[in-house]
């Protein structure tokens, strides 16, 4: 029993980090920490098939696809879908051939379908990872809720605009505790605004549509963001090790 408790204590004294900037925070407190890489690089996000997606959903090669990701929580859907809907209406006027794809978790797909049914352009909702990553490969840009999805978009090298909005009470409390400059993990890793963030009072249809429009039309802006996204895969461990295997090896090393 004591031996088992000792092993648990050893494990708790040695932490596994998923993001490259995490280890220094733990080691500064006297805790060993090994960066094992982020499991997202094993997801297939960087291996989407654009041609397969267009063929499956009968989308013409010249049609511009926008990936829209309103979040994975009902609270995010409730806040962002109306704003995204107005954003899409504005983009439709500038891009008549625009086609929207919304990857959704299964328990939210019905709600998302209901809230997007009046959007003035074709909308396809997909629920599988294969379809999601194929959609990323086929899309020209993304409009996304802030979250882990930012890493998937980065691995797919898909230029994006990140949005988020909460109640003013929640935001006021959050602002008092906030210690970081950015909401997006990609921007945190770069310590620079690589991916545009439009949060709270800036999360408006006017600003979102203007920023997405720029990504759809300005190739220099697109390529600048894509270049920044290209660094992320390496930082997360892609090409260096398999995160699940490195995590397992680290744990076994501690146990032994």
Coordinates of N, CA and C in Angstrom, one line a residue:
X1 N 0.8 -1.2 0.0 CA 0.0 0.0 0.0 C 0.9 1.3 0.0
X2 N 1.9 1.3 0.8 CA 2.8 2.4 0.9 C 3.6 2.6 -0.4
X3 N 3.9 1.5 -1.0 CA 4.6 1.5 -2.3 C 3.7 2.2 -3.4
X4 N 2.5 1.8 -3.4 CA 1.5 2.3 -4.3 C 1.4 3.8 -4.1
X5 N 1.2 4.2 -2.8 CA 1.1 5.6 -2.5 C 2.3 6.4 -3.0
X6 N 3.5 5.8 -2.8 CA 4.7 6.5 -3.2 C 4.7 6.7 -4.7
X7 N 4.3 5.7 -5.5 CA 4.2 5.8 -6.9 C 3.3 6.9 -7.4
X8 N 2.1 7.0 -6.7 CA 1.1 8.0 -7.0 C 1.7 9.4 -6.7
X9 N 2.4 9.5 -5.6 CA 3.1 10.8 -5.2 C 4.1 11.2 -6.2
X10 N 4.9 10.2 -6.7 CA 5.9 10.5 -7.7 C 5.3 11.0 -9.0
X11 N 4.1 10.3 -9.3 CA 3.5 10.7 -10.6 C 2.9 12.2 -10.4
X12 N 2.3 12.5 -9.3 CA 1.8 13.8 -9.1 C 2.9 14.9 -9.0
X13 N 4.1 14.5 -8.7 CA 5.2 15.4 -8.7 C 5.8 15.6 -10.1
X14 N 5.3 14.8 -11.0 CA 5.8 14.9 -12.4 C 4.6 15.1 -13.3
X15 N 4.4 16.2 -13.9 CA 3.3 16.5 -14.7 C 3.5 16.3 -16.2
X16 N 2.5 16.1 -16.9 CA 2.6 16.0 -18.4 C 2.0 17.3 -19.0
X17 N 2.7 17.9 -19.9 CA 2.2 19.1 -20.5 C 1.8 18.9 -21.9
X18 N 0.7 19.5 -22.3 CA 0.2 19.4 -23.7 C 0.6 20.5 -24.6
X19 N 0.9 21.6 -24.0 CA 1.3 22.8 -24.8 C 2.7 23.2 -24.5
X20 N 3.5 23.7 -25.4 CA 4.9 24.0 -25.2 C 5.3 25.0 -24.2
X21 N 4.3 26.0 -23.9 CA 4.7 27.0 -23.0 C 4.3 26.6 -21.5
X22 N 3.8 25.4 -21.3 CA 3.4 25.0 -19.9 C 4.5 24.6 -19.0
X23 N 5.5 23.8 -19.4 CA 6.5 23.3 -18.5 C 7.2 24.4 -17.6
X24 N 7.6 25.6 -18.1 CA 8.3 26.5 -17.2 C 7.4 26.9 -16.0
X25 N 6.1 27.0 -16.2 CA 5.3 27.4 -15.0 C 5.3 26.4 -13.9
X26 N 5.4 25.1 -14.3 CA 5.5 24.0 -13.3 C 6.9 23.9 -12.7
X27 N 7.9 23.9 -13.5 CA 9.3 23.8 -13.0 C 9.7 24.9 -12.1
X28 N 9.1 26.1 -12.3 CA 9.4 27.2 -11.5 C 8.8 27.0 -10.1
X29 N 7.9 26.1 -9.9 CA 7.3 25.8 -8.6 C 7.9 24.5 -8.1
X30 N 9.0 24.0 -8.7 CA 9.6 22.8 -8.2 C 9.0 21.5 -8.6
X31 N 8.1 21.5 -9.6 CA 7.5 20.3 -10.1 C 8.1 19.9 -11.5
X32 N 8.6 18.7 -11.6 CA 9.1 18.2 -12.9 C 7.9 18.2 -13.9
X33 N 8.3 18.5 -15.1 CA 7.2 18.5 -16.2 C 7.8 18.1 -17.5
X34 N 7.1 17.2 -18.2 CA 7.6 16.8 -19.5 C 6.5 17.2 -20.6
X35 N 7.0 17.9 -21.6 CA 6.1 18.2 -22.7 C 6.0 17.0 -23.6
X36 N 4.7 16.4 -23.7 CA 4.5 15.2 -24.5 C 3.9 15.5 -25.8
X37 N 3.5 16.8 -26.0 CA 2.8 17.1 -27.3 C 1.3 17.0 -27.1
X38 N 0.6 17.7 -28.0 CA -0.8 17.7 -27.9 C -1.5 16.6 -28.7
X39 N -2.5 15.9 -28.1 CA -3.1 14.8 -28.8 C -3.8 15.2 -30.1
X40 N -4.0 16.5 -30.3 CA -4.7 17.0 -31.5 C -3.9 16.6 -32.8
X41 N -2.6 16.5 -32.6 CA -1.8 16.2 -33.8 C -2.0 14.7 -34.3
X42 N -2.7 13.9 -33.5 CA -3.0 12.5 -33.9 C -4.4 12.5 -34.5
X43 N -5.1 13.6 -34.6 CA -6.5 13.6 -34.9 C -6.8 13.4 -36.4
X44 N -5.8 13.8 -37.2 CA -6.1 13.8 -38.7 C -6.5 15.2 -39.2
X45 N -6.4 16.2 -38.4 CA -6.8 17.6 -38.8 C -6.0 18.1 -40.0
X46 N -4.7 17.6 -40.1 CA -3.8 18.1 -41.1 C -3.9 17.2 -42.4
X47 N -4.8 16.3 -42.4 CA -4.9 15.3 -43.5 C -6.2 15.3 -44.2
X48 N -7.0 16.4 -44.2 CA -8.3 16.5 -44.9 C -8.1 16.4 -46.4
X49 N -9.2 15.9 -47.0 CA -9.2 15.7 -48.5 C -10.3 16.6 -49.1
X50 N -9.9 17.7 -49.7 CA -10.8 18.7 -50.3 C -11.6 18.1 -51.4
X51 N -11.0 17.4 -52.3 CA -11.7 16.8 -53.4 C -12.8 15.8 -53.0
X52 N -12.5 15.0 -52.0 CA -13.4 14.1 -51.5 C -14.6 14.8 -50.9
X53 N -14.4 15.9 -50.2 CA -15.5 16.6 -49.6 C -16.4 17.2 -50.6
X54 N -15.8 17.9 -51.6 CA -16.6 18.5 -52.7 C -17.4 17.5 -53.5
X55 N -16.8 16.3 -53.7 CA -17.5 15.2 -54.4 C -18.7 14.7 -53.6
X56 N -18.4 14.5 -52.3 CA -19.5 13.9 -51.5 C -20.7 14.8 -51.4
X57 N -20.5 16.1 -51.3 CA -21.6 17.0 -51.2 C -21.9 17.8 -52.4
X58 N -21.4 17.4 -53.6 CA -21.7 17.9 -54.9 C -21.5 19.4 -54.9
X59 N -20.3 19.9 -54.4 CA -20.0 21.3 -54.4 C -19.0 21.5 -55.5
X60 N -19.3 22.5 -56.4 CA -18.4 22.8 -57.6 C -17.1 23.2 -57.1
X61 N -16.0 23.0 -57.9 CA -14.7 23.4 -57.6 C -14.5 24.8 -57.4
X62 N -15.3 25.6 -58.1 CA -15.1 27.1 -58.1 C -15.9 27.7 -56.9
X63 N -16.7 27.0 -56.2 CA -17.5 27.5 -55.1 C -16.6 27.8 -53.9
X64 N -16.8 29.0 -53.3 CA -16.0 29.4 -52.1 C -16.7 28.8 -50.9
X65 N -15.9 28.0 -50.1 CA -16.5 27.4 -48.9 C -15.9 28.1 -47.7
X66 N -16.9 28.4 -46.7 CA -16.5 29.0 -45.5 C -16.9 28.1 -44.4
X67 N -15.9 27.7 -43.5 CA -16.2 26.8 -42.4 C -16.7 27.7 -41.2
X68 N -17.8 27.4 -40.6 CA -18.4 28.1 -39.5 C -18.5 27.2 -38.3
X69 N -17.8 27.6 -37.2 CA -17.8 26.8 -36.0 C -18.2 27.6 -34.8
X70 N -19.5 27.5 -34.5 CA -20.1 28.3 -33.4 C -19.9 27.8 -32.0
X71 N -19.1 26.8 -31.8 CA -18.8 26.3 -30.5 C -19.4 24.9 -30.2
X72 N -19.0 24.3 -29.1 CA -19.4 23.0 -28.7 C -20.3 22.9 -27.5
X73 N -20.6 24.1 -27.0 CA -21.5 24.2 -25.8 C -22.8 25.0 -26.2
X74 N -23.9 24.6 -25.6 CA -25.1 25.3 -25.9 C -25.1 26.8 -25.6
X75 N -24.4 27.2 -24.5 CA -24.2 28.6 -24.2 C -23.5 29.4 -25.3
X76 N -22.5 28.7 -26.0 CA -21.8 29.4 -27.1 C -22.7 29.5 -28.3
X77 N -23.4 28.4 -28.6 CA -24.4 28.4 -29.7 C -25.4 29.5 -29.6
X78 N -26.0 29.6 -28.4 CA -27.0 30.6 -28.1 C -26.5 32.0 -28.3
X79 N -25.3 32.3 -27.9 CA -24.7 33.6 -28.0 C -24.2 33.9 -29.5
X80 N -23.6 32.9 -30.1 CA -22.9 33.2 -31.4 C -23.7 33.0 -32.6
X81 N -24.6 32.0 -32.6 CA -25.3 31.7 -33.9 C -26.1 32.9 -34.4
X82 N -26.8 33.7 -33.6 CA -27.5 34.9 -34.2 C -26.5 35.9 -34.8
X83 N -25.3 36.1 -34.1 CA -24.3 37.0 -34.6 C -23.7 36.5 -35.9
X84 N -23.4 35.2 -35.9 CA -22.9 34.5 -37.1 C -23.9 34.6 -38.3
X85 N -25.2 34.5 -38.0 CA -26.2 34.5 -39.0 C -26.2 35.9 -39.7
X86 N -26.1 37.0 -38.9 CA -26.1 38.3 -39.5 C -24.8 38.5 -40.2
X87 N -23.7 37.9 -39.8 CA -22.4 38.0 -40.5 C -22.5 37.4 -41.8
X88 N -23.1 36.2 -41.9 CA -23.3 35.5 -43.1 C -24.1 36.3 -44.1
X89 N -25.2 36.9 -43.7 CA -26.0 37.7 -44.5 C -25.2 38.8 -45.2
X90 N -24.3 39.4 -44.5 CA -23.5 40.5 -45.0 C -22.5 39.9 -46.0
X91 N -21.9 38.8 -45.7 CA -20.9 38.1 -46.6 C -21.6 37.7 -47.9
X92 N -22.8 37.2 -47.8 CA -23.6 36.8 -49.0 C -23.7 37.9 -50.0
X93 N -23.8 39.1 -49.6 CA -23.9 40.3 -50.5 C -22.6 40.5 -51.2
X94 N -21.5 40.1 -50.6 CA -20.2 40.4 -51.2 C -19.7 39.1 -51.9
X95 N -20.2 38.0 -51.5 CA -19.8 36.7 -52.1 C -21.0 35.8 -52.5
X96 N -21.6 36.1 -53.6 CA -22.9 35.4 -53.9 C -22.8 33.9 -54.0
X97 N -21.6 33.4 -54.3 CA -21.4 31.9 -54.4 C -21.0 31.2 -53.1
X98 N -21.0 32.0 -52.0 CA -20.5 31.4 -50.8 C -21.3 30.2 -50.3
X99 N -20.6 29.2 -49.8 CA -21.2 28.0 -49.3 C -20.7 27.7 -47.9
X100 N -21.6 27.5 -46.9 CA -21.2 27.4 -45.5 C -21.2 25.9 -45.1
X101 N -20.2 25.5 -44.4 CA -20.1 24.2 -43.8 C -20.0 24.4 -42.3
X102 N -20.9 23.7 -41.5 CA -20.8 23.8 -40.1 C -20.5 22.5 -39.4
X103 N -19.3 22.2 -39.0 CA -19.1 21.0 -38.2 C -19.7 21.1 -36.8
X104 N -20.5 20.1 -36.4 CA -21.2 20.1 -35.2 C -21.1 18.8 -34.4
X105 N -21.1 18.9 -33.1 CA -21.2 17.7 -32.3 C -22.7 17.2 -32.4
X106 N -22.9 15.9 -32.3 CA -24.2 15.4 -32.6 C -25.3 15.9 -31.7
X107 N -25.1 16.2 -30.5 CA -26.1 16.7 -29.6 C -26.5 18.1 -29.8
X108 N -25.8 18.8 -30.7 CA -26.1 20.2 -31.0 C -26.5 20.5 -32.4
X109 N -26.4 19.4 -33.2 CA -26.6 19.6 -34.7 C -28.1 20.0 -35.0
X110 N -29.0 19.5 -34.2 CA -30.4 19.9 -34.5 C -30.6 21.4 -34.2
X111 N -30.1 21.8 -33.1 CA -30.2 23.3 -32.7 C -29.5 24.1 -33.8
X112 N -28.3 23.7 -34.2 CA -27.6 24.5 -35.2 C -28.4 24.5 -36.5
X113 N -29.0 23.4 -36.9 CA -29.7 23.3 -38.1 C -30.9 24.3 -38.0
X114 N -31.6 24.3 -36.9 CA -32.8 25.2 -36.7 C -32.3 26.7 -36.8
X115 N -31.2 27.0 -36.2 CA -30.8 28.4 -36.2 C -30.1 28.9 -37.5
X116 N -29.8 27.9 -38.4 CA -29.2 28.3 -39.6 C -30.1 28.1 -40.8
X117 N -31.3 27.7 -40.6 CA -32.2 27.4 -41.7 C -32.6 28.6 -42.5
X118 N -32.6 29.8 -41.9 CA -33.0 31.0 -42.6 C -31.8 31.7 -43.2
X119 N -30.6 31.2 -43.1 CA -29.4 31.8 -43.7 C -29.6 31.8 -45.2
X120 N -29.2 32.9 -45.9 CA -29.5 33.1 -47.3 C -28.5 32.4 -48.3
X121 N -28.0 31.2 -47.9 CA -27.1 30.5 -48.8 C -27.0 29.0 -48.4
X122 N -26.4 28.2 -49.2 CA -26.4 26.8 -48.9 C -25.6 26.5 -47.6
X123 N -26.1 25.7 -46.7 CA -25.5 25.3 -45.4 C -25.5 23.8 -45.3
X124 N -24.3 23.2 -45.1 CA -24.2 21.8 -44.8 C -23.7 21.6 -43.4
X125 N -24.3 20.8 -42.7 CA -23.9 20.5 -41.3 C -23.3 19.1 -41.3
X126 N -22.1 18.9 -40.8 CA -21.4 17.6 -40.7 C -21.1 17.3 -39.3
X127 N -21.1 16.0 -39.0 CA -20.9 15.5 -37.6 C -19.7 14.6 -37.4
X128 N -19.1 14.2 -38.5 CA -17.9 13.3 -38.3 C -16.6 14.0 -38.4
X129 N -15.6 13.5 -37.8 CA -14.3 14.1 -37.9 C -13.7 14.1 -39.3
X130 N -14.0 13.0 -40.0 CA -13.5 13.0 -41.4 C -14.1 14.1 -42.3
X131 N -15.4 14.3 -42.1 CA -16.1 15.3 -42.9 C -15.6 16.7 -42.4
X132 N -15.4 16.9 -41.1 CA -14.9 18.1 -40.6 C -13.5 18.5 -41.2
X133 N -12.6 17.5 -41.1 CA -11.2 17.8 -41.6 C -11.2 17.9 -43.2
X134 N -12.1 17.2 -43.8 CA -12.2 17.4 -45.3 C -12.7 18.8 -45.6
X135 N -13.7 19.2 -44.8 CA -14.2 20.6 -45.0 C -13.2 21.6 -44.8
X136 N -12.3 21.4 -43.8 CA -11.2 22.4 -43.5 C -10.3 22.4 -44.8
X137 N -10.0 21.3 -45.4 CA -9.2 21.3 -46.5 C -9.8 22.0 -47.7
X138 N -11.1 21.9 -47.8 CA -11.8 22.5 -49.0 C -12.1 23.9 -48.8
X139 N -12.2 24.4 -47.5 CA -12.6 25.8 -47.2 C -11.5 26.8 -47.5
X140 N -11.9 28.0 -47.7 CA -10.9 29.1 -48.0 C -10.7 29.8 -46.7
X141 N -11.6 29.8 -45.8 CA -11.4 30.5 -44.5 C -12.4 29.9 -43.5
X142 N -12.3 30.3 -42.2 CA -13.2 29.8 -41.2 C -13.6 31.0 -40.2
X143 N -14.8 30.9 -39.7 CA -15.3 31.8 -38.7 C -15.5 30.9 -37.5
X144 N -14.8 31.1 -36.4 CA -14.9 30.1 -35.3 C -15.0 30.7 -33.9
X145 N -15.7 30.0 -33.1 CA -15.7 30.3 -31.7 C -14.3 30.0 -31.1
X146 N -13.9 30.8 -30.1 CA -12.6 30.5 -29.5 C -12.6 29.2 -28.7
X147 N -11.5 28.5 -28.8 CA -11.4 27.2 -28.1 C -10.4 26.3 -28.8
X148 N -10.4 25.1 -28.4 CA -9.4 24.1 -28.9 C -9.4 24.0 -30.4
X149 N -10.6 24.3 -31.0 CA -10.7 24.3 -32.5 C -9.7 25.1 -33.2
X150 N -9.1 26.1 -32.5 CA -8.1 26.9 -33.1 C -6.9 26.1 -33.4
X151 N -6.6 25.1 -32.6 CA -5.4 24.2 -33.0 C -5.7 23.3 -34.2
X152 N -7.0 22.8 -34.3 CA -7.3 22.0 -35.4 C -7.2 22.9 -36.7
X153 N -7.7 24.1 -36.7 CA -7.7 25.0 -37.8 C -6.2 25.3 -38.2
X154 N -5.4 25.4 -37.2 CA -4.0 25.7 -37.4 C -3.3 24.5 -38.1
X155 N -3.6 23.3 -37.6 CA -3.0 22.1 -38.2 C -3.5 21.9 -39.7
X156 N -4.7 22.4 -40.0 CA -5.3 22.3 -41.3 C -4.8 23.5 -42.2
X157 N -4.0 24.4 -41.6 CA -3.5 25.6 -42.3 C -4.7 26.4 -42.9
X158 N -5.8 26.5 -42.1 CA -7.0 27.2 -42.6 C -7.0 28.6 -41.9
X159 N -6.9 29.7 -42.7 CA -7.0 31.0 -42.1 C -8.4 31.2 -41.4
X160 N -8.3 31.8 -40.3 CA -9.6 31.9 -39.5 C -9.7 33.3 -38.8
X161 N -11.0 33.6 -38.4 CA -11.3 34.7 -37.6 C -11.9 34.1 -36.3
X162 N -11.4 34.4 -35.1 CA -11.9 33.9 -33.9 C -12.8 34.9 -33.2
X163 N -14.0 34.3 -32.7 CA -15.0 35.2 -32.1 C -15.4 34.6 -30.8
X164 N -15.8 35.5 -29.8 CA -16.3 35.0 -28.6 C -17.1 36.1 -27.9
X165 N -18.2 35.7 -27.2 CA -19.0 36.6 -26.5 C -19.6 36.0 -25.3
X166 N -19.6 36.6 -24.1 CA -20.2 36.1 -22.9 C -21.0 37.3 -22.3
X167 N -21.8 37.0 -21.3 CA -22.5 38.1 -20.7 C -21.6 39.1 -20.1
X168 N -22.1 40.3 -19.9 CA -21.2 41.4 -19.4 C -20.8 41.1 -18.0
X169 N -21.6 40.4 -17.2 CA -21.3 40.1 -15.8 C -20.1 39.1 -15.8
X170 N -20.2 38.1 -16.6 CA -19.1 37.1 -16.7 C -17.9 37.7 -17.2
X171 N -18.0 38.6 -18.2 CA -16.8 39.2 -18.8 C -16.1 40.2 -17.7
X172 N -16.9 40.9 -17.0 CA -16.4 41.8 -16.0 C -15.6 41.0 -14.9
X173 N -16.1 39.8 -14.5 CA -15.4 39.0 -13.6 C -14.1 38.4 -14.2
X174 N -14.2 38.0 -15.4 CA -13.1 37.4 -16.1 C -12.0 38.4 -16.3
X175 N -12.3 39.6 -16.7 CA -11.3 40.7 -16.9 C -10.5 40.9 -15.6
X176 N -11.0 40.7 -14.5 CA -10.3 40.9 -13.2 C -9.3 39.8 -13.0
X177 N -9.5 38.7 -13.6 CA -8.6 37.5 -13.4 C -7.7 37.2 -14.5
X178 N -7.9 37.9 -15.7 CA -7.2 37.6 -16.9 C -5.7 37.9 -16.8
X179 N -4.9 37.0 -17.1 CA -3.4 37.2 -17.1 C -2.8 37.1 -18.4
X180 N -3.5 36.8 -19.5 CA -3.0 36.6 -20.8 C -3.5 37.6 -21.7
X181 N -2.7 37.9 -22.8 CA -3.1 38.9 -23.8 C -4.1 38.4 -24.8
X182 N -4.1 37.1 -25.1 CA -4.9 36.6 -26.2 C -5.9 35.5 -25.7
X183 N -6.9 35.3 -26.4 CA -7.9 34.2 -26.1 C -7.5 32.9 -26.9
X184 N -6.9 33.1 -28.1 CA -6.6 32.0 -29.0 C -5.3 31.4 -28.7
X185 N -5.3 30.1 -28.6 CA -4.0 29.3 -28.3 C -2.9 29.6 -29.3
X186 N -3.3 29.7 -30.5 CA -2.3 30.0 -31.6 C -1.6 31.3 -31.3
X187 N -2.3 32.3 -30.9 CA -1.8 33.6 -30.6 C -0.9 33.6 -29.4
X188 N -1.4 32.8 -28.4 CA -0.6 32.7 -27.1 C 0.7 32.0 -27.4
X189 N 0.8 31.0 -28.3 CA 2.0 30.4 -28.6 C 3.0 31.3 -29.3
X190 N 2.4 32.1 -30.2 CA 3.2 33.1 -31.0 C 3.5 34.3 -30.2
X191 N 2.7 34.6 -29.1 CA 2.8 35.9 -28.4 C 2.6 37.0 -29.4
X192 N 1.7 36.8 -30.3 CA 1.4 37.8 -31.3 C 0.0 37.5 -31.9
X193 N -0.6 38.5 -32.5 CA -2.0 38.3 -33.0 C -1.9 37.8 -34.5
X194 N -1.6 36.5 -34.6 CA -1.5 35.9 -35.9 C -2.9 35.7 -36.5
X195 N -3.9 35.2 -35.6 CA -5.2 35.0 -36.0 C -6.1 36.1 -35.4
X196 N -6.9 36.8 -36.2 CA -7.7 37.9 -35.7 C -8.7 37.4 -34.6
X197 N -8.7 38.1 -33.5 CA -9.7 37.8 -32.4 C -10.7 39.0 -32.3
X198 N -12.0 38.7 -32.4 CA -13.0 39.7 -32.2 C -13.9 39.2 -31.0
X199 N -13.6 39.8 -29.9 CA -14.3 39.4 -28.7 C -15.2 40.5 -28.1
X200 N -16.2 40.1 -27.4 CA -17.1 40.9 -26.7 C -17.6 42.1 -27.5
X201 N -17.3 43.3 -27.2 CA -17.9 44.4 -28.0 C -17.4 44.5 -29.4
X202 N -16.3 43.8 -29.7 CA -15.8 43.7 -31.1 C -16.5 42.5 -31.9
X203 N -17.2 41.7 -31.2 CA -17.8 40.5 -31.8 C -19.2 41.0 -32.4
X204 N -19.1 41.6 -33.5 CA -20.3 42.2 -34.2 C -20.3 41.7 -35.6
X205 N -21.5 41.6 -36.2 CA -21.6 41.2 -37.6 C -20.8 42.1 -38.6
X206 N -20.8 43.4 -38.3 CA -20.0 44.3 -39.1 C -18.5 44.0 -39.1
X207 N -18.0 43.8 -37.9 CA -16.5 43.6 -37.8 C -16.2 42.2 -38.3
X208 N -17.0 41.2 -37.9 CA -16.7 39.8 -38.3 C -16.8 39.7 -39.8
X209 N -17.8 40.2 -40.5 CA -17.9 40.1 -41.9 C -16.8 40.8 -42.6
X210 N -16.4 42.0 -42.1 CA -15.3 42.7 -42.8 C -14.0 41.9 -42.7
X211 N -13.7 41.3 -41.5 CA -12.5 40.5 -41.3 C -12.4 39.2 -42.1
X212 N -13.6 38.6 -42.2 CA -13.7 37.3 -43.0 C -13.5 37.7 -44.5
X213 N -14.2 38.8 -44.9 CA -14.1 39.2 -46.3 C -12.6 39.4 -46.7
X214 N -11.9 40.0 -45.8 CA -10.4 40.2 -46.1 C -9.7 38.9 -46.3
X215 N -10.0 37.9 -45.5 CA -9.4 36.6 -45.6 C -9.8 35.9 -46.9
X216 N -11.0 36.2 -47.4 CA -11.5 35.6 -48.6 C -10.9 36.3 -49.9
X217 N -10.5 37.5 -49.7 CA -10.1 38.3 -50.9 C -8.7 38.8 -51.0
X218 N -8.0 38.9 -49.9 CA -6.6 39.4 -49.8 C -5.6 38.3 -49.7
X219 N -5.0 37.9 -50.7 CA -4.1 36.8 -50.7 C -2.9 37.0 -49.8
X220 N -2.4 38.3 -49.7 CA -1.3 38.6 -48.9 C -1.6 38.3 -47.4
X221 N -2.8 38.8 -47.0 CA -3.2 38.6 -45.6 C -3.4 37.1 -45.3
X222 N -4.0 36.3 -46.3 CA -4.2 34.9 -46.1 C -2.8 34.2 -45.9
X223 N -1.9 34.5 -46.8 CA -0.6 33.8 -46.8 C 0.2 34.2 -45.5
X224 N 0.0 35.4 -45.0 CA 0.7 35.8 -43.8 C 0.2 34.9 -42.6
X225 N -1.1 34.7 -42.5 CA -1.7 33.9 -41.5 C -1.3 32.5 -41.6
X226 N -1.3 32.0 -42.9 CA -1.0 30.6 -43.1 C 0.5 30.3 -42.7
X227 N 1.3 31.2 -43.0 CA 2.7 31.1 -42.6 C 2.9 31.0 -41.1
X228 N 2.1 31.8 -40.3 CA 2.1 31.7 -38.9 C 1.6 30.4 -38.4
X229 N 0.5 29.9 -39.0 CA -0.1 28.6 -38.6 C 0.9 27.5 -38.8
X230 N 1.7 27.6 -39.8 CA 2.7 26.5 -40.1 C 3.6 26.2 -39.0
X231 N 3.9 27.1 -38.1 CA 4.8 26.9 -37.0 C 4.1 26.0 -35.9
X232 N 2.8 26.0 -35.8 CA 2.1 25.4 -34.7 C 2.3 23.9 -34.6
X233 N 2.2 23.3 -35.8 CA 2.3 21.8 -35.8 C 3.6 21.3 -35.1
X234 N 4.7 22.0 -35.5 CA 6.0 21.6 -34.9 C 6.0 21.9 -33.4
X235 N 5.5 23.0 -33.0 CA 5.5 23.3 -31.6 C 4.6 22.3 -30.8
X236 N 3.6 21.7 -31.4 CA 2.8 20.8 -30.7 C 3.4 19.3 -30.7
X237 N 4.5 19.2 -31.4 CA 5.2 17.9 -31.4 C 5.1 17.1 -32.7
X238 N 4.4 17.6 -33.7 CA 4.2 16.9 -35.0 C 5.6 16.7 -35.6
X239 N 5.9 15.4 -36.0 CA 7.1 15.1 -36.7 C 8.2 14.8 -35.7
X240 N 8.0 15.0 -34.4 CA 9.0 14.7 -33.4 C 8.7 13.5 -32.6
X241 N 7.4 13.3 -32.2 CA 7.0 12.2 -31.4 C 5.5 12.0 -31.5
X242 N 5.0 10.9 -31.1 CA 3.5 10.7 -31.1 C 3.1 11.0 -29.6
X243 N 2.3 12.0 -29.4 CA 2.0 12.4 -28.0 C 1.5 11.2 -27.1
X244 N 0.6 10.4 -27.6 CA 0.1 9.3 -26.7 C 1.2 8.4 -26.3
X245 N 2.1 8.1 -27.3 CA 3.2 7.2 -27.0 C 4.2 7.8 -26.0
X246 N 4.5 9.1 -26.2 CA 5.4 9.8 -25.3 C 4.8 9.9 -23.9
X247 N 3.5 10.2 -23.8 CA 2.9 10.3 -22.5 C 3.0 8.9 -21.8
X248 N 2.7 7.8 -22.5 CA 2.7 6.5 -21.9 C 4.1 6.2 -21.4
X249 N 5.1 6.5 -22.3 CA 6.5 6.2 -21.9 C 7.0 7.0 -20.7
X250 N 6.5 8.2 -20.6 CA 6.8 9.1 -19.4 C 6.2 8.5 -18.2
X251 N 5.0 8.1 -18.2 CA 4.3 7.5 -17.1 C 5.0 6.2 -16.6
X252 N 5.3 5.4 -17.6 CA 6.0 4.1 -17.3 C 7.3 4.4 -16.6
X253 N 8.0 5.4 -17.1 CA 9.3 5.8 -16.6 C 9.2 6.2 -15.1
X254 N 8.1 6.9 -14.8 CA 7.9 7.3 -13.4 C 7.6 6.1 -12.5
X255 N 6.7 5.2 -13.0 CA 6.3 4.1 -12.3 C 7.5 3.1 -12.0
X256 N 8.4 3.0 -13.0 CA 9.5 2.1 -12.8 C 10.5 2.7 -11.8

